[in-house]
Every structure is written in C-alpha cells, then in structure tokens.
JSON list of C-alpha atoms in Angstrom, two decimals:
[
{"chain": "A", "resi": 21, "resn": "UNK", "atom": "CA", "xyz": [-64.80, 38.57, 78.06]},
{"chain": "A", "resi": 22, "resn": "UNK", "atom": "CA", "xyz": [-62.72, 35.52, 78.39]},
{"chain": "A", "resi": 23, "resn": "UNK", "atom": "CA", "xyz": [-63.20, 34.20, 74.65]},
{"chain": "A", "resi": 24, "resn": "UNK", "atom": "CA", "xyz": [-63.65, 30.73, 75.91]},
{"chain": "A", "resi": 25, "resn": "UNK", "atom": "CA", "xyz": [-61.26, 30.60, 78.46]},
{"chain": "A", "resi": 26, "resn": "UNK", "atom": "CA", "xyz": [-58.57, 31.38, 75.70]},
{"chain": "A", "resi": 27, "resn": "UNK", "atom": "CA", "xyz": [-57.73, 34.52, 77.64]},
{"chain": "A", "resi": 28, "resn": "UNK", "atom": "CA", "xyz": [-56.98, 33.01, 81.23]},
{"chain": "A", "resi": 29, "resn": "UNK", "atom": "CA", "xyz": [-53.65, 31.64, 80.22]},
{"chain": "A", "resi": 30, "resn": "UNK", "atom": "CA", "xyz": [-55.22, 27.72, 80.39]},
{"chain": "A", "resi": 31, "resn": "UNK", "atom": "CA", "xyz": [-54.35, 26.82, 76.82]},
{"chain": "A", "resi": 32, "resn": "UNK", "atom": "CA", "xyz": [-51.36, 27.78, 74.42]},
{"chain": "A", "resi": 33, "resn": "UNK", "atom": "CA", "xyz": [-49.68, 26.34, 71.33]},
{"chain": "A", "resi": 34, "resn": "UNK", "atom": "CA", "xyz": [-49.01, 22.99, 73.38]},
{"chain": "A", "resi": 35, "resn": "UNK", "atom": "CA", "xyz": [-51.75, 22.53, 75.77]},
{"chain": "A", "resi": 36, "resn": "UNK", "atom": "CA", "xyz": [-55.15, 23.03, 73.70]},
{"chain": "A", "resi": 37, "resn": "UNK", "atom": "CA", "xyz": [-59.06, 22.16, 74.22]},
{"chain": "A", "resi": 38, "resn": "UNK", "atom": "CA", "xyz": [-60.80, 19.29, 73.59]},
{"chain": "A", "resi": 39, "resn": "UNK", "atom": "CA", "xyz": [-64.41, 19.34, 71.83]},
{"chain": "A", "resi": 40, "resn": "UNK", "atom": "CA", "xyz": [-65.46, 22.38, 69.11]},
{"chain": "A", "resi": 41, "resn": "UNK", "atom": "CA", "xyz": [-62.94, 24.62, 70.64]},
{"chain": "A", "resi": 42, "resn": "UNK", "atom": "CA", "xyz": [-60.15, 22.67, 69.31]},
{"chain": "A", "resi": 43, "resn": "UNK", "atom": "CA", "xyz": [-60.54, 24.12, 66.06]},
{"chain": "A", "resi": 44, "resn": "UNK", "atom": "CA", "xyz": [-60.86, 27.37, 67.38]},
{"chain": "A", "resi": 45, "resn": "UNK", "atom": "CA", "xyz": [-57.25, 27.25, 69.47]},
{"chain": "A", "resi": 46, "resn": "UNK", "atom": "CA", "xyz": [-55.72, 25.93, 65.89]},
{"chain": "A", "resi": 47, "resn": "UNK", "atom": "CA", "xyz": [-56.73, 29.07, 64.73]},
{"chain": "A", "resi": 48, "resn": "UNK", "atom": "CA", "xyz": [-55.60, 31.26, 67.31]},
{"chain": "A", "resi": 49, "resn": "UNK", "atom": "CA", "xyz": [-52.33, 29.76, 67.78]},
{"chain": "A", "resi": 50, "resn": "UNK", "atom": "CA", "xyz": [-51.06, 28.04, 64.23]},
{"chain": "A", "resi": 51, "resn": "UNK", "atom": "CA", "xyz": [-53.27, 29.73, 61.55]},
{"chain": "A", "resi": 52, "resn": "UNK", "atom": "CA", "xyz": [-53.01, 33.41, 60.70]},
{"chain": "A", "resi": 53, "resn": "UNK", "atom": "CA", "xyz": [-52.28, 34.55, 64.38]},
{"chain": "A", "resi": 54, "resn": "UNK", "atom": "CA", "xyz": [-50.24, 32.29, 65.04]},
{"chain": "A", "resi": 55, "resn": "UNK", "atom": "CA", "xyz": [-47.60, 34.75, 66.28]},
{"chain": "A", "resi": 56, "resn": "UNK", "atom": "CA", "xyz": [-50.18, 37.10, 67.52]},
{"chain": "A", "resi": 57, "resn": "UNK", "atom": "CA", "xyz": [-52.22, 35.61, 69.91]},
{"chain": "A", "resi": 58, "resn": "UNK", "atom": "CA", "xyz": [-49.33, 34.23, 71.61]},
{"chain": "A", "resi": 59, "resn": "UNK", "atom": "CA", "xyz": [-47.84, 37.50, 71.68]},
{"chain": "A", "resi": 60, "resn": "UNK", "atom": "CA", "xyz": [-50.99, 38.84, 73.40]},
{"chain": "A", "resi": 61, "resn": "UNK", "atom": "CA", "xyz": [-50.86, 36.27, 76.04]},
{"chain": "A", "resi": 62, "resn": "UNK", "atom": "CA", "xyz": [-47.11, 37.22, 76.74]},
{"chain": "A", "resi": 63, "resn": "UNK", "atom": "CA", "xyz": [-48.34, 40.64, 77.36]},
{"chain": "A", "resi": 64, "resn": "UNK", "atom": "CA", "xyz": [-51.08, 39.35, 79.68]},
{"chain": "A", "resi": 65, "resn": "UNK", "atom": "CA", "xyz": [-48.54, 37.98, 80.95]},
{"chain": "A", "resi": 66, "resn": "UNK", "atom": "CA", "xyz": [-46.47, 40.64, 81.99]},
{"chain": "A", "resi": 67, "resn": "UNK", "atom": "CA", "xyz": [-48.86, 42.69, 83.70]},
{"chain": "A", "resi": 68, "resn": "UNK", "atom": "CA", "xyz": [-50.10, 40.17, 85.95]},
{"chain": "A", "resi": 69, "resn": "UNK", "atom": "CA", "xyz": [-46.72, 40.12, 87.30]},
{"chain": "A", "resi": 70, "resn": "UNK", "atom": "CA", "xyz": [-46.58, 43.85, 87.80]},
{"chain": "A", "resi": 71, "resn": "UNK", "atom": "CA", "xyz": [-49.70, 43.00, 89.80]},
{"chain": "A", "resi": 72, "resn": "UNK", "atom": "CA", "xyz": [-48.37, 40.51, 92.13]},
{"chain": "A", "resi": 73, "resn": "UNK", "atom": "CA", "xyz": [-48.74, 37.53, 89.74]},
{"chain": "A", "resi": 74, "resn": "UNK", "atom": "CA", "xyz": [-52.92, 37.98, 89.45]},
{"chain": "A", "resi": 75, "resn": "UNK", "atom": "CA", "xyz": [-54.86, 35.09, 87.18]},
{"chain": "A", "resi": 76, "resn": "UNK", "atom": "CA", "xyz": [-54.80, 36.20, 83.30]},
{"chain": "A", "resi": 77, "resn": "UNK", "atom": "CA", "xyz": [-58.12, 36.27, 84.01]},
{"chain": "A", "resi": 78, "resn": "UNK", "atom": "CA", "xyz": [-58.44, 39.11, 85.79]},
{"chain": "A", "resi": 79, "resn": "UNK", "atom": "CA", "xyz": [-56.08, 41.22, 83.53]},
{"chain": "A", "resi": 80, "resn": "UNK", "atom": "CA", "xyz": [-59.00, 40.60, 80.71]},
{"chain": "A", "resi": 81, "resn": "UNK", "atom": "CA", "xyz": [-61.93, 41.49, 82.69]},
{"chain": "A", "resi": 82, "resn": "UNK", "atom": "CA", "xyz": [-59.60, 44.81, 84.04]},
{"chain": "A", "resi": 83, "resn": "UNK", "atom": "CA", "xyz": [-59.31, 45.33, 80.17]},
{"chain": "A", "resi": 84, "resn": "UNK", "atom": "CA", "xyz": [-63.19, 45.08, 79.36]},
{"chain": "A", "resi": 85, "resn": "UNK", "atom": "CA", "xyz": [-63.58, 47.14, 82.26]},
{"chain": "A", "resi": 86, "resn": "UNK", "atom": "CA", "xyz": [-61.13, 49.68, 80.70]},
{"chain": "A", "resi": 87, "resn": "UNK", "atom": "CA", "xyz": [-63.43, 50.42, 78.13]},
{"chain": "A", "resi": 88, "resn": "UNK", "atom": "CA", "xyz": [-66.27, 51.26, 80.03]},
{"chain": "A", "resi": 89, "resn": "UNK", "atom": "CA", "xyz": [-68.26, 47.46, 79.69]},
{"chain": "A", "resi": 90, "resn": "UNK", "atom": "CA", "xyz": [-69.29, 45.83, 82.11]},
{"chain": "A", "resi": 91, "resn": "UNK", "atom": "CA", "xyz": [-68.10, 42.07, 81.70]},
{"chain": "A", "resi": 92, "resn": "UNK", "atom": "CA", "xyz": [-70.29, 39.11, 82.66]},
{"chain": "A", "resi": 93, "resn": "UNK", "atom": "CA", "xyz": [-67.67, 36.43, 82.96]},
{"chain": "A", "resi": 94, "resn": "UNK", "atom": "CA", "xyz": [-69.03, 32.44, 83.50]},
{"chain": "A", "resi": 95, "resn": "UNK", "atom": "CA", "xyz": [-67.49, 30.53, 85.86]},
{"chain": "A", "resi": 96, "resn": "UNK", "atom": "CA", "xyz": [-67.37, 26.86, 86.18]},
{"chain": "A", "resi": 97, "resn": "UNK", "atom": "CA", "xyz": [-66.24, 26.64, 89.82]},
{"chain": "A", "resi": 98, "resn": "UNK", "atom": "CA", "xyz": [-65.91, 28.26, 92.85]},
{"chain": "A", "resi": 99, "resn": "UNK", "atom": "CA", "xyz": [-62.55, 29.62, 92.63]},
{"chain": "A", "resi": 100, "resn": "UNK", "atom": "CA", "xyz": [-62.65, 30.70, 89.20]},
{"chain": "A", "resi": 101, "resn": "UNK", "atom": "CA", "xyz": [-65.57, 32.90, 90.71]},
{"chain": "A", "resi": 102, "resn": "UNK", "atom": "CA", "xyz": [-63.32, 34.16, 93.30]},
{"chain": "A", "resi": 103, "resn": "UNK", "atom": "CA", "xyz": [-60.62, 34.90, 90.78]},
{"chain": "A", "resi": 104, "resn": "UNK", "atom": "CA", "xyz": [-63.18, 36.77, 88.88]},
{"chain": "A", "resi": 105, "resn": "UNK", "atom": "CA", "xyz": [-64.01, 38.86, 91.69]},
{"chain": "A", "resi": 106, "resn": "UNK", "atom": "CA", "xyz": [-60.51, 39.46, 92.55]},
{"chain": "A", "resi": 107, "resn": "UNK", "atom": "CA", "xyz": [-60.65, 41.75, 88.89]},
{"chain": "A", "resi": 108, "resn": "UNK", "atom": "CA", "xyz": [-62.59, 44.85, 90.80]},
{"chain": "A", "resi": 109, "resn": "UNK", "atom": "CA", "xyz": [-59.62, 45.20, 93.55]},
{"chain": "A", "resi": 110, "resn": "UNK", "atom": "CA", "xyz": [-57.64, 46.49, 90.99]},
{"chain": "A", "resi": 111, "resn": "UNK", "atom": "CA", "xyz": [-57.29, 48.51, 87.77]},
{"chain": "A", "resi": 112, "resn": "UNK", "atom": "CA", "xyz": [-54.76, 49.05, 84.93]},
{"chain": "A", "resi": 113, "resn": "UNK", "atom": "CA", "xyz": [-52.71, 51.40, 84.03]},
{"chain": "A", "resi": 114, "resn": "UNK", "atom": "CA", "xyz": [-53.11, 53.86, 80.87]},
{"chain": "A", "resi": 115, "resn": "UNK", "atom": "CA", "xyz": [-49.98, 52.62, 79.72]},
{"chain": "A", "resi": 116, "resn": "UNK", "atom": "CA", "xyz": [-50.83, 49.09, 80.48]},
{"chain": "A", "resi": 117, "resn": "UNK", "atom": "CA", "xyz": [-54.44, 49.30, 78.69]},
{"chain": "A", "resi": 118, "resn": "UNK", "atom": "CA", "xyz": [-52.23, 50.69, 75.71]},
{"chain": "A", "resi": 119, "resn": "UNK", "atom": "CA", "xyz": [-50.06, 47.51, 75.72]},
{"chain": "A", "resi": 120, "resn": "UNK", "atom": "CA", "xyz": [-53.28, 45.62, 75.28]},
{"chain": "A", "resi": 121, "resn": "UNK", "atom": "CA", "xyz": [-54.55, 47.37, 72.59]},
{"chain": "A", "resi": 122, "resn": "UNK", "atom": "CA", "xyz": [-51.63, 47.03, 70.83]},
{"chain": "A", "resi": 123, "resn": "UNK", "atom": "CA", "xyz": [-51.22, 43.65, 71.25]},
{"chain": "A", "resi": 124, "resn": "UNK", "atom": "CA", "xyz": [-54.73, 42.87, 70.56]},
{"chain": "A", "resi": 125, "resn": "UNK", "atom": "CA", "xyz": [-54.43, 45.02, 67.41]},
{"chain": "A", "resi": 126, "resn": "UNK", "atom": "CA", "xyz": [-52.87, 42.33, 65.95]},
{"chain": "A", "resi": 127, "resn": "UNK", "atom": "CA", "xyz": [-55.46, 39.22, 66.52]},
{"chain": "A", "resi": 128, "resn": "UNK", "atom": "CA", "xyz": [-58.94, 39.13, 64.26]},
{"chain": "A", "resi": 129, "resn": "UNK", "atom": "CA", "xyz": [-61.98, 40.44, 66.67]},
{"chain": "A", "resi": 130, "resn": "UNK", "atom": "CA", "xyz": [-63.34, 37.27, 65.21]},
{"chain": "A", "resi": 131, "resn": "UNK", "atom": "CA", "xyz": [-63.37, 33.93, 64.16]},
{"chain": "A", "resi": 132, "resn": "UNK", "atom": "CA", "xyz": [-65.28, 33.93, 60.86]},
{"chain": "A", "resi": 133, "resn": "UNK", "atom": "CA", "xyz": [-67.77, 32.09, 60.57]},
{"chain": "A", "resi": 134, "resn": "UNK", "atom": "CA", "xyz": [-66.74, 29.59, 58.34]},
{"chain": "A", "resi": 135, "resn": "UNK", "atom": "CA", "xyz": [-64.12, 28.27, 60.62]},
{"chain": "A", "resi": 136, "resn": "UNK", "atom": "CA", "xyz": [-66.27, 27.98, 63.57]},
{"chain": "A", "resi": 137, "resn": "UNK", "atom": "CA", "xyz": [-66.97, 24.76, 65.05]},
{"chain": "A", "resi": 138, "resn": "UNK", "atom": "CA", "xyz": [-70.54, 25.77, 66.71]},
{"chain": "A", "resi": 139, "resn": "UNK", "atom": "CA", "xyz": [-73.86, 25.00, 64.48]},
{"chain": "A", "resi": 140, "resn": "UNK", "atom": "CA", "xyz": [-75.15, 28.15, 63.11]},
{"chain": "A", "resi": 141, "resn": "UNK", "atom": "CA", "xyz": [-78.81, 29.14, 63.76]},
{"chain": "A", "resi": 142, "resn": "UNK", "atom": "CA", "xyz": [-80.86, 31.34, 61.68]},
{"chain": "A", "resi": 143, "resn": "UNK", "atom": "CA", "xyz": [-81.06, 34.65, 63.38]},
{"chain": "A", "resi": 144, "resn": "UNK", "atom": "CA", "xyz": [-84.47, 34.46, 62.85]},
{"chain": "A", "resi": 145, "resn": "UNK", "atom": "CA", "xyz": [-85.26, 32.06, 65.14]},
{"chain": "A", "resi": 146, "resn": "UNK", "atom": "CA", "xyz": [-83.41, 33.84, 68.08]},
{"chain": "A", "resi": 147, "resn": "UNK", "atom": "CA", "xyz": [-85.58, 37.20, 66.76]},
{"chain": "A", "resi": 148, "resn": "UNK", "atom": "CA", "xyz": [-89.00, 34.88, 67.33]},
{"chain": "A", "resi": 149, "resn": "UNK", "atom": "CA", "xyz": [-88.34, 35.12, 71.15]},
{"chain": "A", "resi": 150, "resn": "UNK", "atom": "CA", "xyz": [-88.38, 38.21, 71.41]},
{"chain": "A", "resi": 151, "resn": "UNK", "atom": "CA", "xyz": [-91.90, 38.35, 69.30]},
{"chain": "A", "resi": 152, "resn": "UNK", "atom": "CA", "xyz": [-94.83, 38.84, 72.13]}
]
C-alpha cells in the first residue's frame, strides 16, 4: 500500500533510491508521470496537514482503507510501525478520498513490466506451491 516506500514522502525528484528501485523512481518522477506523481505527493501532502501534519504514510494506508482493503503495510523499524498504526486513529474525508482519486487518476496503476528492475519468474513456478 506504500508502493515501495514511494508513497511516504521519503523520495522525490531530488532525493531517490538506491538499488532496483532507482529505475522505478526515474519513472515515477522524470518519465511519463513526471508531473503526476509529484502532483500526487503534493496532495498527500496537503491532507496530512489538515491532519495535524500526520506521516504520508498514514494518508495512503487511510486511502486503501477508503476502499474497503485492508492494507498490510511492512515496516522496517519500530517507528515506522508506530506510524503505521497511527493510520486507524483517523479517517479521511469524502472530499479528501476524492482529491486522491483524482490525483492518482493521473499516475499508471503500474509499472510495466518491461521497465521493472525485479527478475521476472514464471508464474508457474509460484502456482507449483500451491500444488498439494
């Protein structure tokens, strides 16, 4: 729910990953949503300050939450736990959940797969686990 950190606010057009996801913040912030993804960031943005300044993070798990998932966020560390947590002790607003939408609108669901940086595996091997 927090597609690689990208949606906590850590990295933007200057300050980008190391490792595989490198290629993956090029995309989201110079190649074809270059303007977007930014854009939904800024809007991140702006509701966590009409809610006392909370961690991006918790404005994308509210969002997931919004449409009736239940996220399953990782967490490297103790606090980003905690800031995790901190999502259920509040909720967003319709118009708020709009603003996300339409902001999101904007940015591909998905990084095709030809641009990813993470080996692909045949999806028949995954399927051969589940074989009993």
């Amino acid at each position: 729910p927090l597609a690689l950190g990208f949606l906590t606010g850590k990295y933007n057009k200057d300050v980008q990953p190391t490792g595989p996801r490198k290629s993956i913040a090029k995309t989201l912030f110079e190649g074809e949503t270059g303007e977007n993804f930014p854009e939904l960031l800024k809007v991140m943005g702006d509701i966590s300050q009409n809610h006392e300044g909370v961690p991006l993070s918790q404005v994308a798990l509210n969002w997931a939450r919004s449409k009736g998932t239940i996220p399953i966020p990782g967490a490297r560390s103790l606090k980003q736990a905690t800031q995790n947590l901190g999502a259920l002790e509040w909720n967003l607003s319709e118009e708020e959940v709009l603003a996300l939408d339409n902001a999101s609108s904007r940015v591909p669901a998905y990084i095709s797969p030809d641009k990813s940086p993470f080996p692909k595996e045949d999806i028949n091997t995954k399927l051969k686990m589940f074989d009993s």
